[in-house]
Amino acid sequence: RAALVAILPRGSGDARRAALERLAPTLHEAGVDVVLPQDAETAGVYARLGGAGEGPVEFLVDARGFVRARWRPGETPSWDDPERLVALARAARGQAFPFSMGSGLSIFPAGPGRTGGA
């Protein structure tokens, strides 16, 4: 399964956290689990990968542990649309290595166990 890993600092990510909770069932049906890392070490690794500093950042991680795309609130195209996220996840599953998606990052391994079970 793929994962949408969201690093949402307390306070600044509350609205997005609520939105992801609403999107989670739709994404789950499409093979994407929403992961909100609770431990500081995991969250810190992803935050550094995204260059986010203290701000929210999200990653689409495929079932093999590769980061396929990165998004921050305010970037376009927006990941607020569940149909867009489902399309991104399906595209990631159907692509051979290497893969790039719009404003996302180049592929690199996220590492086993770093996505909360993805």
mmCIF file with all atom_site columns, C-alpha atoms in Angstrom:
data_model
loop_
_atom_site.group_PDB
_atom_site.id
_atom_site.type_symbol
_atom_site.label_atom_id
_atom_site.label_alt_id
_atom_site.label_comp_id
_atom_site.label_asym_id
_atom_site.label_entity_id
_atom_site.label_seq_id
_atom_site.pdbx_PDB_ins_code
_atom_site.Cartn_x
_atom_site.Cartn_y
_atom_site.Cartn_z
_atom_site.occupancy
_atom_site.B_iso_or_equiv
_atom_site.pdbx_formal_charge
_atom_site.auth_seq_id
_atom_site.auth_comp_id
_atom_site.auth_asym_id
_atom_site.auth_atom_id
_atom_site.pdbx_PDB_model_num
ATOM 1   C CA . ARG A 1 1   ? 0.000   0.000  0.000   1.00 0.00 ? 1   ARG A CA 1
ATOM 2   C CA . ALA A 1 2   ? 1.050   3.569  -0.580  1.00 0.00 ? 2   ALA A CA 1
ATOM 3   C CA . ALA A 1 3   ? 1.058   6.184  2.152   1.00 0.00 ? 3   ALA A CA 1
ATOM 4   C CA . LEU A 1 4   ? 0.438   9.883  2.404   1.00 0.00 ? 4   LEU A CA 1
ATOM 5   C CA . VAL A 1 5   ? 2.819   10.920 5.168   1.00 0.00 ? 5   VAL A CA 1
ATOM 6   C CA . ALA A 1 6   ? 1.872   14.275 6.655   1.00 0.00 ? 6   ALA A CA 1
ATOM 7   C CA . ILE A 1 7   ? 4.183   16.254 8.932   1.00 0.00 ? 7   ILE A CA 1
ATOM 8   C CA . LEU A 1 8   ? 1.828   18.683 10.622  1.00 0.00 ? 8   LEU A CA 1
ATOM 9   C CA . PRO A 1 9   ? 3.325   20.769 13.412  1.00 0.00 ? 9   PRO A CA 1
ATOM 10  C CA . ARG A 1 10  ? 0.965   21.356 16.314  1.00 0.00 ? 10  ARG A CA 1
ATOM 11  C CA . GLY A 1 11  ? -1.102  24.469 15.830  1.00 0.00 ? 11  GLY A CA 1
ATOM 12  C CA . SER A 1 12  ? -0.117  25.171 12.217  1.00 0.00 ? 12  SER A CA 1
ATOM 13  C CA . GLY A 1 13  ? -1.443  21.859 10.874  1.00 0.00 ? 13  GLY A CA 1
ATOM 14  C CA . ASP A 1 14  ? -4.746  21.497 12.730  1.00 0.00 ? 14  ASP A CA 1
ATOM 15  C CA . ALA A 1 15  ? -7.010  22.349 9.777   1.00 0.00 ? 15  ALA A CA 1
ATOM 16  C CA . ARG A 1 16  ? -5.076  20.036 7.451   1.00 0.00 ? 16  ARG A CA 1
ATOM 17  C CA . ARG A 1 17  ? -5.182  17.239 10.045  1.00 0.00 ? 17  ARG A CA 1
ATOM 18  C CA . ALA A 1 18  ? -8.994  17.515 10.102  1.00 0.00 ? 18  ALA A CA 1
ATOM 19  C CA . ALA A 1 19  ? -9.125  17.543 6.297   1.00 0.00 ? 19  ALA A CA 1
ATOM 20  C CA . LEU A 1 20  ? -6.938  14.420 6.087   1.00 0.00 ? 20  LEU A CA 1
ATOM 21  C CA . GLU A 1 21  ? -9.156  12.647 8.590   1.00 0.00 ? 21  GLU A CA 1
ATOM 22  C CA . ARG A 1 22  ? -12.108 13.347 6.280   1.00 0.00 ? 22  ARG A CA 1
ATOM 23  C CA . LEU A 1 23  ? -10.127 12.189 3.206   1.00 0.00 ? 23  LEU A CA 1
ATOM 24  C CA . ALA A 1 24  ? -8.710  9.053  4.829   1.00 0.00 ? 24  ALA A CA 1
ATOM 25  C CA . PRO A 1 25  ? -11.570 6.656  3.925   1.00 0.00 ? 25  PRO A CA 1
ATOM 26  C CA . THR A 1 26  ? -11.507 7.716  0.252   1.00 0.00 ? 26  THR A CA 1
ATOM 27  C CA . LEU A 1 27  ? -7.744  7.418  0.084   1.00 0.00 ? 27  LEU A CA 1
ATOM 28  C CA . HIS A 1 28  ? -7.792  4.055  1.879   1.00 0.00 ? 28  HIS A CA 1
ATOM 29  C CA . GLU A 1 29  ? -10.170 2.653  -0.763  1.00 0.00 ? 29  GLU A CA 1
ATOM 30  C CA . ALA A 1 30  ? -7.652  3.775  -3.394  1.00 0.00 ? 30  ALA A CA 1
ATOM 31  C CA . GLY A 1 31  ? -4.787  1.968  -1.640  1.00 0.00 ? 31  GLY A CA 1
ATOM 32  C CA . VAL A 1 32  ? -3.328  4.948  0.209   1.00 0.00 ? 32  VAL A CA 1
ATOM 33  C CA . ASP A 1 33  ? -3.055  5.085  3.995   1.00 0.00 ? 33  ASP A CA 1
ATOM 34  C CA . VAL A 1 34  ? -2.808  8.445  5.742   1.00 0.00 ? 34  VAL A CA 1
ATOM 35  C CA . VAL A 1 35  ? 0.126   8.421  8.178   1.00 0.00 ? 35  VAL A CA 1
ATOM 36  C CA . LEU A 1 36  ? 0.684   11.151 10.763  1.00 0.00 ? 36  LEU A CA 1
ATOM 37  C CA . PRO A 1 37  ? 4.001   10.295 12.457  1.00 0.00 ? 37  PRO A CA 1
ATOM 38  C CA . GLN A 1 38  ? 3.748   10.812 16.201  1.00 0.00 ? 38  GLN A CA 1
ATOM 39  C CA . ASP A 1 39  ? 7.383   10.341 17.161  1.00 0.00 ? 39  ASP A CA 1
ATOM 40  C CA . ALA A 1 40  ? 9.740   13.291 16.818  1.00 0.00 ? 40  ALA A CA 1
ATOM 41  C CA . GLU A 1 41  ? 12.503  11.294 15.087  1.00 0.00 ? 41  GLU A CA 1
ATOM 42  C CA . THR A 1 42  ? 10.341  10.107 12.184  1.00 0.00 ? 42  THR A CA 1
ATOM 43  C CA . ALA A 1 43  ? 8.657   13.486 11.811  1.00 0.00 ? 43  ALA A CA 1
ATOM 44  C CA . GLY A 1 44  ? 12.074  15.158 11.845  1.00 0.00 ? 44  GLY A CA 1
ATOM 45  C CA . VAL A 1 45  ? 13.429  12.945 9.065   1.00 0.00 ? 45  VAL A CA 1
ATOM 46  C CA . TYR A 1 46  ? 10.492  13.738 6.799   1.00 0.00 ? 46  TYR A CA 1
ATOM 47  C CA . ALA A 1 47  ? 10.580  17.438 7.673   1.00 0.00 ? 47  ALA A CA 1
ATOM 48  C CA . ARG A 1 48  ? 14.253  17.574 6.665   1.00 0.00 ? 48  ARG A CA 1
ATOM 49  C CA . LEU A 1 49  ? 13.522  15.741 3.407   1.00 0.00 ? 49  LEU A CA 1
ATOM 50  C CA . GLY A 1 50  ? 10.899  18.328 2.592   1.00 0.00 ? 50  GLY A CA 1
ATOM 51  C CA . GLY A 1 51  ? 12.991  21.283 3.616   1.00 0.00 ? 51  GLY A CA 1
ATOM 52  C CA . ALA A 1 52  ? 9.944   22.429 5.533   1.00 0.00 ? 52  ALA A CA 1
ATOM 53  C CA . GLY A 1 53  ? 11.559  23.781 8.651   1.00 0.00 ? 53  GLY A CA 1
ATOM 54  C CA . GLU A 1 54  ? 8.626   24.230 10.990  1.00 0.00 ? 54  GLU A CA 1
ATOM 55  C CA . GLY A 1 55  ? 5.838   24.254 8.395   1.00 0.00 ? 55  GLY A CA 1
ATOM 56  C CA . PRO A 1 56  ? 3.548   21.443 7.250   1.00 0.00 ? 56  PRO A CA 1
ATOM 57  C CA . VAL A 1 57  ? 4.759   19.134 4.475   1.00 0.00 ? 57  VAL A CA 1
ATOM 58  C CA . GLU A 1 58  ? 3.276   15.969 2.956   1.00 0.00 ? 58  GLU A CA 1
ATOM 59  C CA . PHE A 1 59  ? 4.761   13.104 0.979   1.00 0.00 ? 59  PHE A CA 1
ATOM 60  C CA . LEU A 1 60  ? 3.276   10.419 -1.227  1.00 0.00 ? 60  LEU A CA 1
ATOM 61  C CA . VAL A 1 61  ? 5.297   7.268  -0.516  1.00 0.00 ? 61  VAL A CA 1
ATOM 62  C CA . ASP A 1 62  ? 4.799   4.182  -2.665  1.00 0.00 ? 62  ASP A CA 1
ATOM 63  C CA . ALA A 1 63  ? 4.523   0.629  -1.344  1.00 0.00 ? 63  ALA A CA 1
ATOM 64  C CA . ARG A 1 64  ? 8.267   0.096  -1.886  1.00 0.00 ? 64  ARG A CA 1
ATOM 65  C CA . GLY A 1 65  ? 9.176   3.040  0.347   1.00 0.00 ? 65  GLY A CA 1
ATOM 66  C CA . PHE A 1 66  ? 10.061  5.542  -2.360  1.00 0.00 ? 66  PHE A CA 1
ATOM 67  C CA . VAL A 1 67  ? 8.958   9.151  -1.991  1.00 0.00 ? 67  VAL A CA 1
ATOM 68  C CA . ARG A 1 68  ? 7.040   9.887  -5.187  1.00 0.00 ? 68  ARG A CA 1
ATOM 69  C CA . ALA A 1 69  ? 5.872   13.442 -4.538  1.00 0.00 ? 69  ALA A CA 1
ATOM 70  C CA . ARG A 1 70  ? 6.064   16.234 -1.998  1.00 0.00 ? 70  ARG A CA 1
ATOM 71  C CA . TRP A 1 71  ? 3.538   18.976 -1.293  1.00 0.00 ? 71  TRP A CA 1
ATOM 72  C CA . ARG A 1 72  ? 3.245   21.965 1.019   1.00 0.00 ? 72  ARG A CA 1
ATOM 73  C CA . PRO A 1 73  ? 0.053   23.934 1.661   1.00 0.00 ? 73  PRO A CA 1
ATOM 74  C CA . GLY A 1 74  ? -0.229  26.752 -0.826  1.00 0.00 ? 74  GLY A CA 1
ATOM 75  C CA . GLU A 1 75  ? 1.639   24.935 -3.614  1.00 0.00 ? 75  GLU A CA 1
ATOM 76  C CA . THR A 1 76  ? -0.140  24.143 -6.832  1.00 0.00 ? 76  THR A CA 1
ATOM 77  C CA . PRO A 1 77  ? -1.505  21.833 -7.863  1.00 0.00 ? 77  PRO A CA 1
ATOM 78  C CA . SER A 1 78  ? -3.203  21.405 -4.516  1.00 0.00 ? 78  SER A CA 1
ATOM 79  C CA . TRP A 1 79  ? -3.507  18.111 -2.686  1.00 0.00 ? 79  TRP A CA 1
ATOM 80  C CA . ASP A 1 80  ? -6.734  19.284 -1.033  1.00 0.00 ? 80  ASP A CA 1
ATOM 81  C CA . ASP A 1 81  ? -8.685  17.474 -3.744  1.00 0.00 ? 81  ASP A CA 1
ATOM 82  C CA . PRO A 1 82  ? -9.150  13.765 -2.943  1.00 0.00 ? 82  PRO A CA 1
ATOM 83  C CA . GLU A 1 83  ? -9.476  12.938 -6.662  1.00 0.00 ? 83  GLU A CA 1
ATOM 84  C CA . ARG A 1 84  ? -6.039  14.462 -7.301  1.00 0.00 ? 84  ARG A CA 1
ATOM 85  C CA . LEU A 1 85  ? -4.493  12.427 -4.481  1.00 0.00 ? 85  LEU A CA 1
ATOM 86  C CA . VAL A 1 86  ? -6.088  9.225  -5.749  1.00 0.00 ? 86  VAL A CA 1
ATOM 87  C CA . ALA A 1 87  ? -4.816  9.987  -9.270  1.00 0.00 ? 87  ALA A CA 1
ATOM 88  C CA . LEU A 1 88  ? -1.311  10.659 -7.935  1.00 0.00 ? 88  LEU A CA 1
ATOM 89  C CA . ALA A 1 89  ? -1.316  7.374  -6.015  1.00 0.00 ? 89  ALA A CA 1
ATOM 90  C CA . ARG A 1 90  ? -2.497  5.417  -9.051  1.00 0.00 ? 90  ARG A CA 1
ATOM 91  C CA . ALA A 1 91  ? 0.124   7.068  -11.242 1.00 0.00 ? 91  ALA A CA 1
ATOM 92  C CA . ALA A 1 92  ? 2.852   6.212  -8.746  1.00 0.00 ? 92  ALA A CA 1
ATOM 93  C CA . ARG A 1 93  ? 1.783   2.554  -8.693  1.00 0.00 ? 93  ARG A CA 1
ATOM 94  C CA . GLY A 1 94  ? 1.828   2.318  -12.478 1.00 0.00 ? 94  GLY A CA 1
ATOM 95  C CA . GLN A 1 95  ? 5.215   3.920  -13.115 1.00 0.00 ? 95  GLN A CA 1
ATOM 96  C CA . ALA A 1 96  ? 8.568   2.252  -13.358 1.00 0.00 ? 96  ALA A CA 1
ATOM 97  C CA . PHE A 1 97  ? 11.614  3.742  -11.686 1.00 0.00 ? 97  PHE A CA 1
ATOM 98  C CA . PRO A 1 98  ? 12.589  6.583  -12.109 1.00 0.00 ? 98  PRO A CA 1
ATOM 99  C CA . PHE A 1 99  ? 9.482   8.646  -11.558 1.00 0.00 ? 99  PHE A CA 1
ATOM 100 C CA . SER A 1 100 ? 8.795   12.334 -11.043 1.00 0.00 ? 100 SER A CA 1
ATOM 101 C CA . MET A 1 101 ? 5.502   14.109 -10.474 1.00 0.00 ? 101 MET A CA 1
ATOM 102 C CA . GLY A 1 102 ? 5.130   17.824 -11.099 1.00 0.00 ? 102 GLY A CA 1
ATOM 103 C CA . SER A 1 103 ? 6.464   19.823 -8.184  1.00 0.00 ? 103 SER A CA 1
ATOM 104 C CA . GLY A 1 104 ? 7.429   16.642 -6.327  1.00 0.00 ? 104 GLY A CA 1
ATOM 105 C CA . LEU A 1 105 ? 10.913  15.538 -5.419  1.00 0.00 ? 105 LEU A CA 1
ATOM 106 C CA . SER A 1 106 ? 13.079  13.096 -7.270  1.00 0.00 ? 106 SER A CA 1
ATOM 107 C CA . ILE A 1 107 ? 12.714  9.526  -6.114  1.00 0.00 ? 107 ILE A CA 1
ATOM 108 C CA . PHE A 1 108 ? 14.800  8.356  -3.221  1.00 0.00 ? 108 PHE A CA 1
ATOM 109 C CA . PRO A 1 109 ? 14.200  5.623  -0.657  1.00 0.00 ? 109 PRO A CA 1
ATOM 110 C CA . ALA A 1 110 ? 12.269  6.679  2.412   1.00 0.00 ? 110 ALA A CA 1
ATOM 111 C CA . GLY A 1 111 ? 13.657  3.663  4.255   1.00 0.00 ? 111 GLY A CA 1
ATOM 112 C CA . PRO A 1 112 ? 11.927  0.632  5.694   1.00 0.00 ? 112 PRO A CA 1
ATOM 113 C CA . GLY A 1 113 ? 9.579   1.362  8.557   1.00 0.00 ? 113 GLY A CA 1
ATOM 114 C CA . ARG A 1 114 ? 9.823   5.139  8.118   1.00 0.00 ? 114 ARG A CA 1
ATOM 115 C CA . THR A 1 115 ? 6.263   5.544  6.832   1.00 0.00 ? 115 THR A CA 1
ATOM 116 C CA . GLY A 1 116 ? 4.416   4.088  9.804   1.00 0.00 ? 116 GLY A CA 1
ATOM 117 C CA . GLY A 1 117 ? 3.762   0.727  8.171   1.00 0.00 ? 117 GLY A CA 1
ATOM 118 C CA . ALA A 1 118 ? 3.307   1.673  4.525   1.00 0.00 ? 118 ALA A CA 1
#
